[in-house]
Amino acid sequence: MDKMIIERDVPILSDDTTLRADIFRPKDSFQYPVIMTMGPYGKGNEYKTGYAAQWKWLTTTHPNILPGSSRSFMTWETVDPETWFPGATSSSVWTPEVLGGRQDPILDWSKLTVPFLSATNLAGFGLHPRGNFEAFMHAASEHKWLECHPGRHEEWFYLEQGIDIQKRFLDCFLKDLKNGWMEEAPVSLRLRRPFEDNEFELRREEAWPLSSTQWTETYLSAAGDATTLSWNEPGTASSVSSDALGKPLTFLSPPLESETEITGPLAAKLFTSSSTADMDLFVTLQAFSPEGKEADFQGTVGPHTPLAQSWLWASHRKLDPAKSLPYRPYHSHDEISPVKLNEVYELNVEIWPTSIILPAGFRLALQISGKPFEREVPGKHEVWVAKGSGPWLHTNVEDRPESIFGGRRTVHTGGEYAIQFAYTYHSVAAIGDVTPFGLRIEEIYQF
């Protein structure tokens, strides 16, 4: 660009630490806010060549993306200098996504007081969404916003609506422009419906979990020959045993009587025993049409992501009572709790938040497994293929030896183990008049 000065590998810190950046600035004497994007992928790694497959998908799916830009200066997960220049007033505002990290140091949300905009993917299980929601709920910032969208990891960052909210947010706080941003609702949510991959209605909310959340109790049952999800409490105690690394169990609900929205965090309370010294629990929420077709969505990486996912080692079942909520079990992860053979334990599983509006006649399904959720993908594949959980799999044999995480698992339901499988749901009044609610699962559970 003839109006832009480009400087490469410029040291930008004033102490003895060397940190280099590529700087794009106007050929004029005006002062502009500094917009900085930081990432681990290499500032000189050109998007279109370094991530050719992702680039092809993005530009094929959205051929008119980044209008007016030559797309010549883009790198992976950084802003396009031409889109933000000249007069650029925003940056890669994914900061709250990367606040999560190691146990040490532990984040103190009371110290986060700067305004922030946190953009989260509704199907990014195993990656960023947990940090987005946690930051929004617990940060001490007086001015904070949460934006929830579907699609791929990088997609909405470069779409027109994504760039627009970033620019408006930073125009407000970096240039002190009165552009109406301060009147924006704290939460914006793109509504997902089955098999509608390109139409996502925007709805604004005042809180997360949604202020209109209602918690509704349902139950899991292993009675008889079926594993079911029911709105009626099981009358008798029952149990089911299975191979931990074998075929998952699926608890299927009756058809929904009316259009139903499920939006918010989930949690699962399980009673289970093991023939080995630990248990690895994977809980996956799915939905199926009356014809049996699964309602899945494009996720952060995989094209067929279920509604919600979770995982927990039984030995990490200890809760932090000061931080745990009915819909958000908070595990301290500060000690190993022994698992005695064939002894029944209560396990509270955090399930990552979701959002979906299901038509009447659809069924909910809760899949229980001792290994990561993966679909069967027919044929031979020379390259990696996403099967429902992206690349974030718990498959390292050193971390999960079969002698400890294999064996038999027994799940106990009904009677003294008749714990609610509770989630919030109610009918949607009419199309376009969506009644929101949060979601919590607190279940008795079979493995």
Coordinates of C-alpha atoms in Angstrom, one line a residue:
M1 CA 0.0 0.0 0.0
D2 CA 1.5 3.4 -1.0
K3 CA 0.0 5.1 2.1
M4 CA 1.4 2.6 4.6
I5 CA 4.9 2.3 6.2
I6 CA 5.8 -1.3 7.0
E7 CA 8.6 -2.0 9.5
R8 CA 9.6 -5.6 10.2
D9 CA 11.2 -7.1 13.4
V10 CA 11.1 -3.9 15.4
P11 CA 12.1 -4.3 19.2
I12 CA 9.2 -2.9 21.1
L13 CA 10.1 -3.3 24.8
S14 CA 12.0 -0.8 26.9
D15 CA 13.7 -3.3 29.2
D16 CA 16.3 -5.9 28.4
T17 CA 13.8 -8.3 26.9
T18 CA 13.8 -8.5 23.1
L19 CA 10.3 -8.8 21.7
R20 CA 10.0 -8.0 18.0
A21 CA 6.9 -6.9 16.1
D22 CA 5.9 -6.0 12.5
I23 CA 4.5 -2.5 12.5
F24 CA 2.1 -1.0 9.9
R25 CA 1.5 2.7 10.2
P26 CA 0.2 5.6 8.1
K27 CA 2.4 8.0 6.1
D28 CA 1.2 11.0 8.0
S29 CA 1.8 12.9 11.2
F30 CA -1.5 12.1 13.0
Q31 CA -1.6 10.1 16.2
Y32 CA -3.5 6.8 16.2
P33 CA -4.3 4.3 18.9
V34 CA -1.9 1.3 18.8
I35 CA -3.7 -1.9 17.9
M36 CA -1.6 -5.0 18.8
T37 CA -2.3 -8.6 17.9
M38 CA -0.3 -11.2 19.7
G39 CA -0.2 -14.9 18.8
P40 CA 2.1 -17.9 18.8
Y41 CA 1.9 -18.8 15.1
G42 CA 4.6 -16.6 13.6
K43 CA 4.1 -13.0 12.5
G44 CA 5.9 -13.7 9.2
N45 CA 3.9 -16.8 8.4
E46 CA 1.6 -15.7 5.5
Y47 CA -1.9 -16.9 6.0
K48 CA -2.6 -18.0 2.4
T49 CA 0.6 -20.1 2.2
G50 CA 1.3 -21.1 5.8
Y51 CA -2.3 -22.2 6.4
A52 CA -3.3 -22.9 2.8
A53 CA -6.2 -25.3 3.6
Q54 CA -7.8 -22.9 6.1
W55 CA -7.3 -20.0 3.7
K56 CA -9.0 -21.9 0.8
W57 CA -12.0 -22.7 3.0
L58 CA -12.3 -19.1 4.3
T59 CA -12.1 -17.4 0.9
T60 CA -14.2 -20.1 -0.9
T61 CA -17.0 -20.0 1.8
H62 CA -16.9 -16.2 2.0
P63 CA -15.6 -14.9 -1.4
N64 CA -16.4 -11.3 -0.6
I65 CA -14.7 -11.3 2.8
L66 CA -12.6 -8.3 3.7
P67 CA -13.8 -6.0 0.9
G68 CA -11.2 -3.5 -0.3
S69 CA -8.3 -5.5 1.0
S70 CA -5.6 -7.2 -1.2
R71 CA -5.3 -9.8 1.7
S72 CA -1.5 -9.6 1.1
F73 CA -0.4 -8.9 4.7
M74 CA -2.5 -11.4 6.6
T75 CA -1.1 -14.0 9.0
W76 CA -3.0 -16.6 11.0
E77 CA -5.2 -15.2 13.7
T78 CA -4.0 -11.6 13.3
V79 CA -5.9 -8.6 12.1
D80 CA -5.7 -7.7 8.4
P81 CA -3.7 -4.4 8.4
E82 CA -5.5 -3.1 5.3
T83 CA -8.9 -3.6 6.8
W84 CA -8.0 -1.7 9.9
F85 CA -5.9 0.9 8.1
P86 CA -5.9 3.9 7.8
G87 CA -7.8 5.2 10.8
A88 CA -8.0 1.8 12.3
T89 CA -9.6 1.7 15.7
S90 CA -9.7 -1.9 16.8
S91 CA -7.7 -5.0 17.3
S92 CA -8.0 -8.7 17.8
V93 CA -10.3 -8.5 20.8
W94 CA -10.0 -12.2 21.7
T95 CA -8.0 -11.4 24.8
P96 CA -10.4 -13.0 27.4
E97 CA -10.1 -16.2 25.4
V98 CA -6.5 -16.6 26.2
L99 CA -6.7 -15.7 29.8
G100 CA -7.0 -19.4 30.8
G101 CA -3.8 -21.1 31.5
R102 CA -1.8 -23.2 34.0
Q103 CA -2.7 -23.8 37.6
D104 CA 0.2 -21.5 38.5
P105 CA -0.4 -18.6 38.3
I106 CA -4.1 -18.8 39.2
L107 CA -6.2 -16.1 37.7
D108 CA -7.6 -13.5 40.1
W109 CA -10.7 -12.2 38.2
S110 CA -11.0 -9.3 40.7
K111 CA -7.8 -7.8 39.1
L112 CA -9.3 -7.7 35.7
T113 CA -10.9 -4.2 35.6
V114 CA -10.3 -3.0 32.0
P115 CA -13.2 -2.9 29.5
F116 CA -13.2 -6.0 27.3
L117 CA -15.1 -7.7 24.5
S118 CA -15.0 -11.4 24.7
A119 CA -16.0 -13.3 21.5
T120 CA -16.7 -17.0 21.9
N121 CA -17.5 -19.9 19.6
L122 CA -20.6 -22.0 20.6
A123 CA -19.0 -25.1 19.3
G124 CA -15.4 -24.7 20.5
F125 CA -15.3 -27.5 23.1
G126 CA -11.8 -28.1 24.3
L127 CA -10.5 -24.8 23.2
H128 CA -11.5 -21.2 24.2
P129 CA -15.2 -20.9 25.2
R130 CA -14.7 -21.9 28.8
G131 CA -12.3 -19.0 29.3
N132 CA -14.7 -16.6 27.5
F133 CA -17.7 -17.5 29.7
E134 CA -15.6 -17.6 32.9
A135 CA -14.0 -14.2 32.2
F136 CA -17.3 -12.6 31.5
M137 CA -19.0 -14.0 34.6
H138 CA -16.3 -13.3 37.1
A139 CA -14.2 -10.4 35.9
A140 CA -14.4 -7.2 38.0
S141 CA -14.6 -5.0 34.9
E142 CA -17.5 -2.5 35.0
H143 CA -17.7 -2.6 31.2
K144 CA -17.7 -6.0 29.6
W145 CA -19.4 -7.7 26.7
L146 CA -19.8 -11.3 25.6
E147 CA -20.5 -12.2 21.9
C148 CA -21.5 -15.8 21.1
H149 CA -21.3 -17.1 17.5
P150 CA -21.2 -20.3 15.6
G151 CA -18.8 -21.4 12.8
R152 CA -15.1 -22.1 12.5
H153 CA -12.4 -20.8 14.8
E154 CA -11.1 -18.0 12.6
E155 CA -14.2 -17.3 10.6
W156 CA -16.2 -14.7 12.5
F157 CA -13.0 -12.8 13.4
Y158 CA -12.8 -11.7 9.7
L159 CA -16.4 -11.5 8.8
E160 CA -18.0 -8.0 8.4
Q161 CA -20.1 -8.3 11.5
G162 CA -17.2 -9.5 13.6
I163 CA -15.0 -6.6 12.4
D164 CA -17.8 -4.2 13.0
I165 CA -18.2 -5.0 16.7
Q166 CA -14.5 -4.9 17.3
K167 CA -14.1 -1.5 15.7
R168 CA -17.1 -0.1 17.5
F169 CA -15.9 -1.3 20.8
L170 CA -12.4 0.1 20.4
D171 CA -13.7 3.3 18.8
C172 CA -15.6 3.8 22.0
F173 CA -12.7 3.2 24.4
L174 CA -9.7 4.2 22.4
K175 CA -11.1 7.3 20.7
D176 CA -13.8 8.1 23.1
L177 CA -16.3 8.2 20.3
K178 CA -20.0 8.4 21.2
N179 CA -21.0 5.7 18.8
G180 CA -23.7 4.0 20.8
W181 CA -21.5 1.1 22.0
M182 CA -22.2 1.8 25.7
E183 CA -25.9 1.1 25.0
E184 CA -25.1 -2.3 23.6
A185 CA -26.5 -5.2 25.6
P186 CA -23.9 -7.1 27.6
V187 CA -24.6 -10.3 25.8
S188 CA -25.2 -10.9 22.1
L189 CA -26.2 -14.4 20.9
R190 CA -26.4 -15.9 17.4
L191 CA -29.3 -18.4 17.6
R192 CA -28.7 -21.9 16.2
R193 CA -31.4 -24.1 14.8
P194 CA -31.0 -27.6 13.3
F195 CA -30.0 -27.8 9.7
E196 CA -29.9 -24.0 9.2
D197 CA -26.2 -23.5 8.8
N198 CA -26.3 -20.0 7.2
E199 CA -29.1 -18.2 9.1
F200 CA -28.2 -17.2 12.7
E201 CA -30.7 -14.7 14.2
L202 CA -29.1 -12.2 16.5
R203 CA -30.6 -11.8 20.0
R204 CA -29.4 -9.5 22.8
E205 CA -29.4 -10.4 26.4
E206 CA -28.6 -8.7 29.7
A207 CA -26.7 -11.5 31.5
W208 CA -25.0 -14.8 31.3
P209 CA -26.4 -17.2 32.3
L210 CA -29.5 -15.7 30.8
S211 CA -31.6 -13.7 33.3
S212 CA -34.7 -15.7 32.2
T213 CA -33.1 -19.1 33.0
Q214 CA -35.4 -21.7 34.5
W215 CA -34.0 -25.0 35.8
T216 CA -36.1 -28.1 34.9
E217 CA -35.5 -31.6 36.4
T218 CA -35.3 -34.7 34.3
Y219 CA -33.9 -38.2 35.1
L220 CA -31.7 -40.9 33.7
S221 CA -32.8 -44.4 34.1
A222 CA -31.2 -47.8 33.5
A223 CA -34.3 -49.8 34.3
G224 CA -35.4 -52.6 32.0
D225 CA -33.6 -53.1 28.7
A226 CA -33.3 -49.4 27.8
T227 CA -31.3 -46.4 28.9
T228 CA -33.6 -43.4 28.9
L229 CA -33.8 -39.8 29.7
S230 CA -37.2 -39.1 31.2
W231 CA -39.1 -36.2 32.9
N232 CA -40.3 -38.8 35.5
E233 CA -38.3 -40.0 38.4
P234 CA -37.3 -43.7 38.1
G235 CA -39.4 -45.8 40.5
T236 CA -36.8 -48.4 41.3
A237 CA -33.0 -48.6 41.7
S238 CA -31.1 -50.1 38.7
S239 CA -27.6 -50.2 37.3
V240 CA -25.8 -50.8 34.1
S241 CA -22.2 -52.1 33.5
S242 CA -20.2 -51.7 30.4
D243 CA -16.6 -51.8 29.1
A244 CA -15.1 -48.3 29.7
L245 CA -13.4 -48.2 26.4
G246 CA -16.2 -50.0 24.5
K247 CA -19.3 -48.7 22.9
P248 CA -20.8 -45.6 24.5
L249 CA -24.2 -45.6 26.3
T250 CA -26.9 -43.3 25.0
F251 CA -29.8 -42.0 27.0
L252 CA -32.6 -40.9 24.7
S253 CA -35.5 -38.7 25.7
P254 CA -39.1 -38.8 24.4
P255 CA -39.9 -36.4 21.6
L256 CA -40.2 -32.7 22.7
E257 CA -43.8 -31.6 22.8
S258 CA -43.1 -28.1 21.6
E259 CA -40.3 -26.0 20.2
T260 CA -37.6 -25.8 22.9
E261 CA -34.5 -23.7 23.5
I262 CA -31.6 -24.8 25.5
T263 CA -29.1 -22.1 26.2
G264 CA -26.5 -21.8 28.9
P265 CA -24.2 -23.9 31.1
L266 CA -24.7 -27.6 32.0
A267 CA -23.7 -29.9 34.8
A268 CA -24.0 -33.6 35.4
K269 CA -24.2 -35.5 38.7
L270 CA -23.2 -39.1 38.3
F271 CA -23.1 -42.2 40.5
T272 CA -20.7 -44.7 39.2
S273 CA -18.3 -47.4 40.3
S274 CA -15.2 -49.0 38.6
S275 CA -13.3 -52.2 38.5
T276 CA -10.1 -50.2 38.1
A277 CA -8.3 -47.5 40.0
D278 CA -9.8 -44.5 38.1
M279 CA -12.5 -43.6 35.6
D280 CA -12.4 -41.2 32.6
L281 CA -15.8 -39.8 32.0
F282 CA -17.0 -38.2 28.7
V283 CA -20.5 -36.8 28.5
T284 CA -21.9 -35.6 25.2
L285 CA -25.2 -33.9 24.6
Q286 CA -26.8 -34.5 21.2
A287 CA -30.2 -33.9 19.5
F288 CA -32.0 -35.9 16.8
S289 CA -34.8 -35.2 14.4
P290 CA -37.9 -37.4 14.3
E291 CA -36.3 -39.1 11.4
G292 CA -33.2 -39.9 13.4
K293 CA -30.8 -37.3 11.8
E294 CA -28.4 -35.7 14.3
A295 CA -28.5 -31.9 14.6
D296 CA -24.8 -31.1 14.5
F297 CA -22.9 -27.9 13.6
Q298 CA -19.7 -26.6 12.2
G299 CA -17.4 -26.3 15.1
T300 CA -14.1 -24.6 15.8
V301 CA -12.3 -27.2 13.7
G302 CA -14.7 -30.1 12.9
P303 CA -17.7 -29.8 10.6
H304 CA -20.0 -32.0 12.7
T305 CA -19.8 -30.9 16.3
P306 CA -22.4 -32.1 18.9
L307 CA -24.3 -29.7 21.1
A308 CA -22.1 -29.9 24.2
Q309 CA -19.2 -31.9 25.6
S310 CA -17.4 -32.6 28.8
W311 CA -14.9 -34.8 30.5
L312 CA -13.6 -35.6 34.0
W313 CA -11.3 -38.1 35.8
A314 CA -13.0 -39.6 38.8
S315 CA -9.8 -39.0 40.8
H316 CA -10.2 -35.3 40.2
R317 CA -13.8 -35.2 41.5
K318 CA -13.0 -32.9 44.4
L319 CA -15.1 -29.7 44.3
D320 CA -14.3 -26.2 45.5
P321 CA -17.4 -25.4 47.6
A322 CA -16.7 -21.7 47.5
K323 CA -16.8 -21.5 43.7
S324 CA -19.1 -24.3 42.7
L325 CA -22.7 -23.5 41.6
P326 CA -25.5 -25.9 40.8
Y327 CA -25.0 -25.4 37.1
R328 CA -21.2 -25.1 37.3
P329 CA -19.3 -27.7 39.4
Y330 CA -15.9 -26.2 40.0
H331 CA -13.1 -28.7 40.5
S332 CA -10.1 -27.6 42.5
H333 CA -7.6 -30.0 40.7
D334 CA -5.3 -29.7 43.7
E335 CA -5.3 -33.3 44.9
I336 CA -5.8 -36.9 43.7
S337 CA -8.9 -38.5 45.3
P338 CA -8.4 -42.3 45.3
V339 CA -10.9 -44.6 43.6
K340 CA -11.6 -47.8 45.4
L341 CA -12.6 -50.8 43.4
N342 CA -16.4 -51.2 42.9
E343 CA -17.2 -48.4 45.4
V344 CA -19.9 -46.0 44.3
Y345 CA -18.9 -42.4 44.0
E346 CA -20.8 -39.2 43.3
L347 CA -19.2 -37.3 40.4
N348 CA -20.2 -33.8 39.4
V349 CA -19.2 -33.1 35.8
E350 CA -19.0 -29.6 34.3
I351 CA -20.4 -29.6 30.8
W352 CA -19.5 -26.6 28.6
P353 CA -22.2 -24.2 27.7
T354 CA -24.3 -24.5 24.5
S355 CA -27.2 -22.9 22.7
I356 CA -29.8 -24.5 20.4
I357 CA -33.5 -24.1 19.5
L358 CA -35.1 -27.5 18.8
P359 CA -38.4 -28.0 16.9
A360 CA -41.1 -30.1 18.4
G361 CA -40.6 -33.8 17.9
F362 CA -36.8 -33.7 18.3
R363 CA -35.2 -35.9 21.0
L364 CA -32.3 -35.1 23.4
A365 CA -29.6 -37.7 23.8
L366 CA -26.9 -37.9 26.4
Q367 CA -24.0 -40.1 25.3
I368 CA -21.8 -41.6 28.0
S369 CA -18.3 -43.0 27.2
G370 CA -14.9 -43.8 28.7
K371 CA -13.1 -42.3 25.7
P372 CA -13.4 -39.2 23.5
F373 CA -16.5 -38.6 21.4
E374 CA -15.8 -39.7 17.9
R375 CA -18.0 -40.6 15.0
E376 CA -17.3 -43.4 12.5
V377 CA -16.0 -41.9 9.3
P378 CA -16.1 -44.5 6.5
G379 CA -13.1 -45.1 4.2
K380 CA -9.3 -44.8 4.5
H381 CA -7.8 -41.4 5.3
E382 CA -4.3 -40.4 4.6
V383 CA -4.7 -37.2 6.6
W384 CA -6.4 -36.4 9.8
V385 CA -10.2 -36.2 9.7
A386 CA -12.3 -34.5 12.3
K387 CA -14.8 -36.9 13.9
G388 CA -16.7 -34.7 16.3
S389 CA -14.2 -33.5 18.9
G390 CA -11.6 -31.8 16.6
P391 CA -8.0 -32.5 17.5
W392 CA -8.5 -32.2 21.2
L393 CA -8.6 -35.8 22.2
H394 CA -7.7 -37.6 25.4
T395 CA -5.8 -40.5 23.8
N396 CA -2.3 -40.4 25.1
V397 CA -1.5 -43.9 26.4
E398 CA 0.9 -42.5 29.0
D399 CA -1.9 -40.3 30.5
R400 CA -4.6 -42.9 30.1
P401 CA -3.2 -46.4 30.5
E402 CA -5.8 -49.1 29.9
S403 CA -4.9 -50.8 33.2
I404 CA -6.3 -47.7 35.0
F405 CA -8.9 -46.3 32.7
G406 CA -10.1 -49.5 31.1
G407 CA -12.1 -52.3 32.8
R408 CA -15.8 -52.2 33.7
R409 CA -17.9 -49.3 34.8
T410 CA -21.2 -49.5 36.6
V411 CA -23.6 -46.6 36.7
H412 CA -26.3 -46.6 39.4
T413 CA -29.7 -44.9 38.9
G414 CA -33.0 -44.7 40.8
G415 CA -33.6 -45.3 44.5
E416 CA -30.9 -43.7 46.6
Y417 CA -29.1 -42.7 43.4
A418 CA -32.2 -40.9 41.9
I419 CA -30.4 -37.7 41.3
Q420 CA -32.0 -35.2 38.9
F421 CA -30.9 -34.9 35.4
A422 CA -31.9 -31.3 35.3
Y423 CA -31.7 -28.8 32.5
T424 CA -33.7 -25.7 31.7
Y425 CA -36.1 -25.8 28.9
H426 CA -39.5 -24.5 27.9
S427 CA -41.5 -23.9 24.7
V428 CA -40.7 -21.1 22.3
A429 CA -43.8 -18.9 21.9
A430 CA -43.3 -18.3 18.2
I431 CA -40.7 -18.0 15.5
G432 CA -39.0 -14.6 16.1
D433 CA -40.3 -14.4 19.6
V434 CA -37.8 -16.7 21.3
T435 CA -38.1 -17.3 25.0
P436 CA -34.5 -17.9 26.3
F437 CA -33.4 -20.2 29.1
G438 CA -30.2 -21.6 30.4
L439 CA -29.3 -25.2 30.6
R440 CA -28.1 -27.4 33.4
I441 CA -27.7 -31.1 33.5
E442 CA -27.5 -32.7 37.0
E443 CA -28.0 -36.4 36.3
I444 CA -27.8 -39.9 37.5
Y445 CA -25.7 -41.5 35.1
Q446 CA -24.6 -44.8 33.6
F447 CA -21.3 -45.7 32.3

